[in-house]
Coordinates of C-alpha atoms and ligand atoms in Angstrom, one line a residue:
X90 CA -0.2 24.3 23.2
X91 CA -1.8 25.7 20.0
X92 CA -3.6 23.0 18.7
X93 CA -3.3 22.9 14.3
X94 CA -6.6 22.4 12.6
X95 CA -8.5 18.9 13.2
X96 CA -7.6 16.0 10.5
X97 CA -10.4 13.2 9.8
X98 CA -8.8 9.6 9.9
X99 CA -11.0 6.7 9.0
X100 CA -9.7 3.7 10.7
X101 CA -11.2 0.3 9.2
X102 CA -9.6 -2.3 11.2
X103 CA -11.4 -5.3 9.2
X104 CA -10.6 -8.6 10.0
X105 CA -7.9 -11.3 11.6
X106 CA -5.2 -9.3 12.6
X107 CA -6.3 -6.4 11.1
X108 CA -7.8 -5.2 14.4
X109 CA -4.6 -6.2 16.3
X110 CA -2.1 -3.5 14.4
X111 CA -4.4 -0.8 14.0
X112 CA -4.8 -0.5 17.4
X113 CA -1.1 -0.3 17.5
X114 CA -1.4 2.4 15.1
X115 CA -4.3 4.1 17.1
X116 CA -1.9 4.1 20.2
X117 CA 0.3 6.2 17.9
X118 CA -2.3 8.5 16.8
X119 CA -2.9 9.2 20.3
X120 CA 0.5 10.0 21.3
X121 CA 0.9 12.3 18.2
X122 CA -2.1 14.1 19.4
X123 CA -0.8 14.6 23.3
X124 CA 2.9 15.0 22.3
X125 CA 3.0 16.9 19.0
X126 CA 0.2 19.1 19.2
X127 CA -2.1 17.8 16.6
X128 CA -5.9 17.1 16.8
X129 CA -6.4 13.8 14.7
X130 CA -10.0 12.9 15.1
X131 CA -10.4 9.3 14.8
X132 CA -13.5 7.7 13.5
X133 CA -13.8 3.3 13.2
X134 CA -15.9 1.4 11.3
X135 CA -16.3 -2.4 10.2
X136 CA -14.9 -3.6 7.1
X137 CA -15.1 -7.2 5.2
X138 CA -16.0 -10.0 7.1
X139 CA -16.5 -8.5 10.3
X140 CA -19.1 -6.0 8.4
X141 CA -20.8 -9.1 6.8
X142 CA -21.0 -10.6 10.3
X143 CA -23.5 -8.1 11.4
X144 CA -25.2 -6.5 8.4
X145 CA -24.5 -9.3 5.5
X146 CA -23.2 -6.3 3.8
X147 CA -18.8 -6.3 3.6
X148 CA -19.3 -2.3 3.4
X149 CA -22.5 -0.2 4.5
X150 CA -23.6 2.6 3.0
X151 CA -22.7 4.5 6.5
X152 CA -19.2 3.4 6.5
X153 CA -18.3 3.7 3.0
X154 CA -19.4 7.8 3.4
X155 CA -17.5 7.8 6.5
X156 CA -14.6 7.0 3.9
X157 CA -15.8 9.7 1.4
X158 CA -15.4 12.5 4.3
X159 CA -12.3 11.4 6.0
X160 CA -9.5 13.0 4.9
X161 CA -7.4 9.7 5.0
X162 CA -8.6 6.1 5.8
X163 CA -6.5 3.1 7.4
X164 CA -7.7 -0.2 6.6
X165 CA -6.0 -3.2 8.7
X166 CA -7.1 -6.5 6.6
X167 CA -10.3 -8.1 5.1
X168 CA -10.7 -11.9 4.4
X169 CA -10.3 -15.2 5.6
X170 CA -11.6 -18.7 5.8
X171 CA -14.7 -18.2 7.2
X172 CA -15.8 -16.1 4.6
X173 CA -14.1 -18.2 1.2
X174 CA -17.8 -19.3 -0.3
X175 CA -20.0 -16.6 -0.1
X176 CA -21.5 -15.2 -3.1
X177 CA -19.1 -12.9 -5.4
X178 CA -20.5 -9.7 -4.3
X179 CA -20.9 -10.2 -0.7
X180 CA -16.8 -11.4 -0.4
X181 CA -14.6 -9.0 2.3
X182 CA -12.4 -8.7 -0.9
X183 CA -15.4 -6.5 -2.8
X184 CA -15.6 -3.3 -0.1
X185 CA -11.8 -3.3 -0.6
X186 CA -12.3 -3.1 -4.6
X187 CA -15.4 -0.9 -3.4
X188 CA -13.3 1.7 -1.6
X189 CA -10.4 1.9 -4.2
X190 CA -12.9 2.4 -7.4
X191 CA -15.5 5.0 -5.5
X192 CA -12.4 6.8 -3.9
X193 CA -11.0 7.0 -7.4
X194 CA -7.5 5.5 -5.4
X195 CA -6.0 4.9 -8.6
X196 CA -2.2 5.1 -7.7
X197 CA -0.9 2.3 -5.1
X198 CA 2.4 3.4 -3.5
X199 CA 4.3 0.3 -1.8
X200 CA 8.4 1.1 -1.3
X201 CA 10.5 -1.8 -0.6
X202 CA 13.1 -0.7 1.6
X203 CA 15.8 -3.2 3.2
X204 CA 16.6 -2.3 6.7
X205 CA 19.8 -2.8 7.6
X206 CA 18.8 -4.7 11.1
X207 CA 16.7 -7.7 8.8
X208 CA 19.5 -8.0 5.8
X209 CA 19.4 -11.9 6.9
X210 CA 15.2 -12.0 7.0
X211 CA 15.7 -11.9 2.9
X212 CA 15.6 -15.2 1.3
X213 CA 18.5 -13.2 -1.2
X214 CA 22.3 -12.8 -0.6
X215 CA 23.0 -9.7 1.6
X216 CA 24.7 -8.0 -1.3
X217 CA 22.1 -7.9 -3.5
X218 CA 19.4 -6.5 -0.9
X219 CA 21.7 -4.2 1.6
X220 CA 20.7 -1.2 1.0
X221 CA 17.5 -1.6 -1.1
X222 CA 15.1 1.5 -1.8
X223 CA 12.6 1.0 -4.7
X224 CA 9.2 2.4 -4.9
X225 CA 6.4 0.8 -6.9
X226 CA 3.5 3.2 -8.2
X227 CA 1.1 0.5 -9.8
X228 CA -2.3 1.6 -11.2
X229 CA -5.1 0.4 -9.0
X230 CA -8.4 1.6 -10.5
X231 CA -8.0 0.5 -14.4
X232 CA -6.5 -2.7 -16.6
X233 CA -7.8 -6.0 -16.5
X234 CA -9.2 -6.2 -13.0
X235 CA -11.9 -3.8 -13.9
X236 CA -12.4 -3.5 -17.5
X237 CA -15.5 -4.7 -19.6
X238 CA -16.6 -6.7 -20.8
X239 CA -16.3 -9.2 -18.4
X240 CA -17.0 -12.6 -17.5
X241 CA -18.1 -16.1 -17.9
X242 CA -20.5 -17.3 -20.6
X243 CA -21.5 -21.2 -22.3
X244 CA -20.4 -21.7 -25.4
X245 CA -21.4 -24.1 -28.0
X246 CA -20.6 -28.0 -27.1
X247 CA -21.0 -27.6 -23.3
X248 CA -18.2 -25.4 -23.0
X249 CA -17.6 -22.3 -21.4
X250 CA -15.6 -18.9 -21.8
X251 CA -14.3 -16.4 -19.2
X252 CA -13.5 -12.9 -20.6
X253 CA -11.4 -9.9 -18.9
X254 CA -10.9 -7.3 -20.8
X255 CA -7.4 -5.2 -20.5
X256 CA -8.0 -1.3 -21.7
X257 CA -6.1 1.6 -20.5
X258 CA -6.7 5.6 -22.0
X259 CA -4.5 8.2 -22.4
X260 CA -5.9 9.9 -19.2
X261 CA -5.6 6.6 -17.0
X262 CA -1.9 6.4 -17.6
X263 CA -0.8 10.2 -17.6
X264 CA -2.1 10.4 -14.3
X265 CA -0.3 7.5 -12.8
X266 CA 2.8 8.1 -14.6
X267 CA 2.5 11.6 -13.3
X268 CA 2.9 10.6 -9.5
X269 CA 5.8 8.0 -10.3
X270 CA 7.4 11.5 -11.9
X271 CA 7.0 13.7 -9.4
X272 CA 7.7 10.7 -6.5
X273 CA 11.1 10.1 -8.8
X274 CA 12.1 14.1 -8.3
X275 CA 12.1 13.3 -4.5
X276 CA 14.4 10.6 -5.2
X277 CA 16.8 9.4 -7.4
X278 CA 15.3 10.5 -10.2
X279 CA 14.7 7.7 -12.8
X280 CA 11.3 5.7 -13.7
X281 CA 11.8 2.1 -15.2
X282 CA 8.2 1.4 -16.9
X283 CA 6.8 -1.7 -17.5
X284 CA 4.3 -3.3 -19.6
X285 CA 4.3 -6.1 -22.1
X286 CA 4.5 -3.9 -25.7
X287 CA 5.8 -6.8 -27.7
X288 CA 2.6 -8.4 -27.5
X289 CA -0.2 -6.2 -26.0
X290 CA -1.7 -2.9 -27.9
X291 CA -2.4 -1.3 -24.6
X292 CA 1.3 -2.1 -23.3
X293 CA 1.8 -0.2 -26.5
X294 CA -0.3 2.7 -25.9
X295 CA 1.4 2.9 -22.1
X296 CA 5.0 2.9 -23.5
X297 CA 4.1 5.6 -26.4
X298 CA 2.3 7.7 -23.5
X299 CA 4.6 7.4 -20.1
X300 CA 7.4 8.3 -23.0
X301 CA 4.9 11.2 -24.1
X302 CA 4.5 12.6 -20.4
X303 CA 8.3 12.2 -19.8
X304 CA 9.0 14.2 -23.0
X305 CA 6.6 17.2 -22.3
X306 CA 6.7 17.3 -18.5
X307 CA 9.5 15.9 -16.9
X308 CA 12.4 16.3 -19.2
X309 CA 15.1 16.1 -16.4
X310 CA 13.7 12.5 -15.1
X311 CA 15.7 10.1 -16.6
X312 CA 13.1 7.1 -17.9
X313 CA 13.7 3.5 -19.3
X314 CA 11.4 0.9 -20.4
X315 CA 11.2 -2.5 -19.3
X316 CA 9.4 -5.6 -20.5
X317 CA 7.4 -7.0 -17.2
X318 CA 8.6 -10.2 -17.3
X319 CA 12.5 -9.0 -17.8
X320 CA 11.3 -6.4 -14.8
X321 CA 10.6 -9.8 -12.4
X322 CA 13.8 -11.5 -13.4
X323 CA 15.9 -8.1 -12.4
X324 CA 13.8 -7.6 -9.4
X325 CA 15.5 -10.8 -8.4
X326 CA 18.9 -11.0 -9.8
X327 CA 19.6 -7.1 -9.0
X328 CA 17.0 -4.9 -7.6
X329 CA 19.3 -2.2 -6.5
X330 CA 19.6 -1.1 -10.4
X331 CA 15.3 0.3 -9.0
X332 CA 14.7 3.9 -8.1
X333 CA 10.7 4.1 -9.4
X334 CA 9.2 1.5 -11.5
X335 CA 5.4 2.5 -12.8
X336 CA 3.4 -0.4 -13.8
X337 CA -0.6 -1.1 -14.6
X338 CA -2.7 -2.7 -12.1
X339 CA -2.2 -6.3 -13.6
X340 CA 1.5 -6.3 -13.7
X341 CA 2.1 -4.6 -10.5
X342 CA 0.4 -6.7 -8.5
X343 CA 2.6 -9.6 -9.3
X344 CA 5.5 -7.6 -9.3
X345 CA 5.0 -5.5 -6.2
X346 CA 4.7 -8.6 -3.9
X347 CA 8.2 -10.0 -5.9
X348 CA 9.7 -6.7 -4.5
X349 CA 7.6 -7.2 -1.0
X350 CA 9.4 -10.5 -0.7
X351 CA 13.0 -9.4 -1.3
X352 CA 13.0 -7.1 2.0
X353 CA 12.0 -10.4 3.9
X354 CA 8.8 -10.3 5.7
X355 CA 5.1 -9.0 4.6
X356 CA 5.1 -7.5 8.0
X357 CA 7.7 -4.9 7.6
X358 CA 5.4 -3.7 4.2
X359 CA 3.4 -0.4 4.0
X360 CA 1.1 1.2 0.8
X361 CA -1.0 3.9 0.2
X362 CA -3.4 4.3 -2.7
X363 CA -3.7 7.7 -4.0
X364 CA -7.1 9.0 -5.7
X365 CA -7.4 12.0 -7.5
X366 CA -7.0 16.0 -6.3
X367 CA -11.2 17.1 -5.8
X368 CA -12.3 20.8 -5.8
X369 CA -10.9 21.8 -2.1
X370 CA -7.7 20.6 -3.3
X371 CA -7.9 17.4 -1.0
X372 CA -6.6 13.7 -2.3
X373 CA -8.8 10.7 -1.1
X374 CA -6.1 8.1 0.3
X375 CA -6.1 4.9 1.9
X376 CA -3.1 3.8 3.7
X377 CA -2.8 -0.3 4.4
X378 CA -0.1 -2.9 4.8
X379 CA 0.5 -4.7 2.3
X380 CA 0.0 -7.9 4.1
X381 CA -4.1 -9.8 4.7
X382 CA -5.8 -11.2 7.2
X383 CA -3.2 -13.6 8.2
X384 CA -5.8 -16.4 9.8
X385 CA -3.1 -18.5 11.2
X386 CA -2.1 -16.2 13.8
X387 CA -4.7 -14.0 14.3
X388 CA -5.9 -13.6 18.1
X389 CA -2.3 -15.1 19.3
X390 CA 0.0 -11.3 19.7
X391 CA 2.3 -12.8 16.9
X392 CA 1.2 -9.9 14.0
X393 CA 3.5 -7.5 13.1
X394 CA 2.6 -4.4 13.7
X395 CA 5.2 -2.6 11.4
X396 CA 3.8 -2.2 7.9
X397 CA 1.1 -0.8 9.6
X398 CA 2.8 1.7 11.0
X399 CA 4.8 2.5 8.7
X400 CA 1.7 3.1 6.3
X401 CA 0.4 5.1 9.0
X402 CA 3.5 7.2 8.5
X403 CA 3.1 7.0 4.4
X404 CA -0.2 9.0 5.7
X405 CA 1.5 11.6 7.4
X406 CA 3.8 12.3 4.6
X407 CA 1.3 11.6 1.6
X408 CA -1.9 13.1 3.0
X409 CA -0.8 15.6 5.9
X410 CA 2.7 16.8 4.0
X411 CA 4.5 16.1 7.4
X412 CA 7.8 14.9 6.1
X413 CA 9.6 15.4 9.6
X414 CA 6.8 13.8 12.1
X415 CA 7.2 10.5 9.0
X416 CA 10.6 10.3 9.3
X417 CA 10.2 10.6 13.0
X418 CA 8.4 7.4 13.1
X419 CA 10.5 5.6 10.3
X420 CA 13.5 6.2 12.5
X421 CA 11.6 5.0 15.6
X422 CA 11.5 1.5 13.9
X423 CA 14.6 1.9 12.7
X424 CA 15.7 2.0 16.6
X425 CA 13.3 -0.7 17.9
X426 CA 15.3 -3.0 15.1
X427 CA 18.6 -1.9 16.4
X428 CA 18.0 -3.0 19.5
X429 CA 17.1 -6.3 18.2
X430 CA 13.5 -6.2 19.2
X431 CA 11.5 -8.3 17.0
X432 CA 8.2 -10.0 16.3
X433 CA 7.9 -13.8 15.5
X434 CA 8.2 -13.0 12.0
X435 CA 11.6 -11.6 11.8
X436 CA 13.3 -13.1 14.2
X437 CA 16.6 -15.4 13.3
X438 CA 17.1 -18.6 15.4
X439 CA 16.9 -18.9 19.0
X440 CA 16.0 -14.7 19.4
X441 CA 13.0 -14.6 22.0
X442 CA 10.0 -12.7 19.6
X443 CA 8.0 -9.7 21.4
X444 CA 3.9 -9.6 20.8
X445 CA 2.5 -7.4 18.9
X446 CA 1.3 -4.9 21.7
X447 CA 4.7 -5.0 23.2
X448 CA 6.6 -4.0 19.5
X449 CA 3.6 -0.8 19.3
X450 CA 4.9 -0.2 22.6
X451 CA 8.4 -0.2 21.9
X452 CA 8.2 2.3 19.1
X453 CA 6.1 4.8 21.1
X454 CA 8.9 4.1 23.4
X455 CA 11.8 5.1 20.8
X456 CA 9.6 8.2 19.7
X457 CA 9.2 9.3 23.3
X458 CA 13.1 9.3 23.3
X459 CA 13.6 10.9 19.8
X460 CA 11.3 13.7 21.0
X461 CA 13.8 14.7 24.0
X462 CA 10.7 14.4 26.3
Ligands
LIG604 P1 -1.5 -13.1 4.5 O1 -0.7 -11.9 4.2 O2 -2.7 -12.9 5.4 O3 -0.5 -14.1 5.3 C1 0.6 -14.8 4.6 C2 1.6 -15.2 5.7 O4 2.3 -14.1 6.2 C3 0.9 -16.0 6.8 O5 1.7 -17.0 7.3 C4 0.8 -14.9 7.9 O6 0.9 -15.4 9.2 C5 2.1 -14.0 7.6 N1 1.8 -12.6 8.0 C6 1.1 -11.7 7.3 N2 1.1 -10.6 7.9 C7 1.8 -10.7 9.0 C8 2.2 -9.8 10.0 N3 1.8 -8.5 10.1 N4 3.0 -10.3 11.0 C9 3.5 -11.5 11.0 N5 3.2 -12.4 10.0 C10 2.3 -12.0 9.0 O7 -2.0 -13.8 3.2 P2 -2.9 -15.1 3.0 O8 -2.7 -16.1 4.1 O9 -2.7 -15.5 1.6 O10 -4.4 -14.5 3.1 C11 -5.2 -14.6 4.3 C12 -6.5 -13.8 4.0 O11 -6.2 -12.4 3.9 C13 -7.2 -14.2 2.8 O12 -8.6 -14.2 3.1 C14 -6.9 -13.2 1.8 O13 -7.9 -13.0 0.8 C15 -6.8 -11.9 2.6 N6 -5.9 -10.9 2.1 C16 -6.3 -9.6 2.3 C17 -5.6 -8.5 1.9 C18 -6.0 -7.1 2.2 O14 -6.9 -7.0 3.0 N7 -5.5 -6.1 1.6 C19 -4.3 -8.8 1.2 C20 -3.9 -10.1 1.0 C21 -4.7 -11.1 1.5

C-alpha cells in the first residue's frame, strides 16, 4: 500500500474522562492508519489538571509548541473538583483559553444534529427535533471574554467594581462571518445572525458588517438577523427553521449549549475551533467534544465516547479535506445506534448500557463492515 504523506495529530487527553474517549479515538486513528492507508503520527501530551499535577503548570511550554506544530490537536477535557481553588492563572480552564488565543482558533464549529435512533433522548417533542441539522459558528477569540479593560477594582465606600469589556472590529467579524458563509454554501444555504443591536454598539457594528460581507461576497447566501434572545426562544419552540446561525463568543456560548441540549445528550456533541490560514496555507484547529470533565463518572466506563469521535471526524473533514473517510465514520455511529447499542447516557428505560471501550469497539466494528474488509 502507498502510504499518503504523514499528518501531525496532537492528542491532549486532559482530565476525568477525557483520557477515557480519546483513547477510543486513538484506537480509530490506528485503524485508519492500517486499513485506509494513511500515516497519522500521533503525538500526547498533558493538559489542565493532570498538567498542573506534575509541573504546577496547566500547559508547559513543551506541550503548547507541540500544539503550534501539529497540524490538528484533540483535546479530551480539562477541569474538575480537585482543581476549583487554585489561583486564576494556574486553573485547567486557562491552557484551554491558552490554546484557542495563541492558536488564533477564533471560529468554534459545533452542529447539532438529531439522530434518528435518540429522537426520545430530547427533553423536546419528536416533531420539533426529528430531523435536526443546525450548525453554530460562534467567535471564540474576541467579545467579552477577552476584551480590555478588564477586571475588579474598590471603589469609594468599601465597594467594589468588576469590568469586562465587549469590542469586536471589522476584521474580527468578517472573518467569522466568512466561515459561517462558506460552511452555509455546503448546506442549505442561509445564515441567521445574532447579536443584541437594540441595545449594544458592537451588536451594531456586527449587524452592519455580517450584512456588509453578505452583500459584497456572498450575494447568493440568503441571510437574516436575529435578536439573541428571540434566537434562544426559536431554538426551543422551532429549531428546524436553523441552517447556520453566526454569533460572537458571548452569545454563542449560551446559545450553542441551548442547541447541544435539544439533540439530548452532551455525549453525542462534537466542535472544532478554526484559527486562521498561516503562510504554508495550513489552519491551526483543535477538535473537542463539547462536553467537560464529567467528575461523576470518570474512571467507571460510563463516558460516551461519541462526540469525541465524531470531532475526531470534524478533523478529517475540516483539517485533512477527507469528506468520504468523515462520513465513513458518521455513518459508523449512525449503525452502532441502529442496532440499539448505547452508553448509560442514552439509553431509555430498562435497555442494558455498553462501557465506553466496548461503544469505541463497536464502531471500529461498523467501519470494519462499511469497508467490505
Ligand atoms: P460535564 O460536561 O463534565 O458534565 C455534565 C453532565 O453530563 C454530567 O452528569 C456528566 O456525567 C454528563 N456527561 C458529560 N459528558 C459525558 C459523556 N461523554 N458521556 C456520558 N455522560 C457525560 O460538565 P460539568 O459537570 O459542569 O463540569 C465538570 C468539569 O468539566 C468542570 O471542572 C468544568 O469546568 C469542566 N468543563 C470542561 C470543559 C472543557 O474541557 N472543554 C467543558 C465544560 C466543562
Amino acid at each position: 500500500m502507498i502510504k499518503v504523506k504523514n499528518r501531525k495529530i496532537l492528542l491532549l487527553p486532559g482530565d476525568g474522562i477525557g483520557p477515557e474517549v480519546v483513547n477510543e479515538v486513538k484506537k480509530i486513528i490506528e485503524w485508519f492508519n492500517k486499513n485506509k492507508s494513511l500515516d497519522f503520527k500521533i503525538d500526547e501530551g498533558l493538559v489542565g489538571g493532570a498538567s498542573y499535577d506534575k509541573h504546577k503548570n496547566p500547559i508547559t511550554d513543551e506541550v503548547f509548541y507541540k500544539a503550534l506544530e501539529s497540524e490538528a490537536v484533540i483535546l479530551g477535557a480539562v477541569g474538575g473538583p480537585k482543581y476549583d481553588n487554585l489561583e486564576f492563572s494556574k486553573r485547567p480552564e486557562r491552557a484551554l483559553l491558552k490554546l484557542r488565543k495563541e492558536l488564533k482558533l477564533f471560529a468554534n464549529l459545533r452542529p447539532a444534529i438529531c439522530f434518528k435512533q435518540l429522537v426520545d433522548a430530547s427533553s423536546l417533542k419528536p416533531e420539533i427535533i426529528s430531523g435536526l441539522d443546525i450548525m453554530i459558528v460562534r467567535e471564540l477569540t474576541g467579545g467579552i471574554y477577552f476584551g480590555e479593560p478588564r477586571g475588579i477594582v474598590p471603589i469609594e465606600n468599601g465597594e467594589r467594581k468588576g469590568t469586562n469589556t465587549h469590542t469586536y472590529t471589522t476584521s474580527e467579524i468578517h472573518r467569522v462571518a466568512r466561515v459561517a458563509f462558506e460552511l452555509a454554501k455546503k448546506r442549505k444555504n442561509t445564515v441567521t445572525s445574532c447579536e443584541k443591536s437594540n441595545v449594544m454598539e458592537a451588536g451594531m457594528l456586527w449587524r452592519e458588517e455580517v450584512q456588509a460581507l453578505r452583500d459584497k461576497e456572498f450575494k447568493k447566501v440568503e441571510l437574516k438577523h436575529m435578536l439573541a434572545d428571540n434566537c434562544a426562544m426559536q431554538l426551543v419552540k422551532d429549531p428546524k427553521q436553523f441552517d447556520v446561525i453566526l454569533t460572537d463568543n458571548l452569545f454563542g456560548d449560551l446559545l450553542s449549549d441551548i442547541a447541544a441540549m435539544l439533540t439530548g445528550s452532551l455525549g453525542m456533541l462534537p466542535s472544532a475551533s478554526l484559527g486562521i490560514v498561516n503562510a504554508n496555507g495550513k489552519r491551526a484547529a483543535m477538535y473537542e467534544p463539547v462536553h467537560g470533565s464529567a467528575p461523576d463518572i470518570t474512571g467507571q466506563g460510563k463516558a460516551n465516547p461519541l462526540a469525541m469521535i465524531m470531532s475526531f471526524a470534524m478533523m478529517l473533514r475540516y483539517s485533512f479535506d477527507m469528506n468520504e473517510d468523515s462520513n465513513l465514520i458518521e455513518q459508523a455511529v449512525q449503525n452502532v445506534l441502529s442496532k440499539g447499542l448505547r452508553t448509560a447516557d442514552i439509553k431509555q428505560g430498562s435497555e442494558n448500557a455498553i462501557s465506553t471501550q466496548e461503544m469505541g469497539k463497536a464502531v471500529i466494528s461498523e467501519l470494519t463492515i462499511l469497508l467490505g474488509k
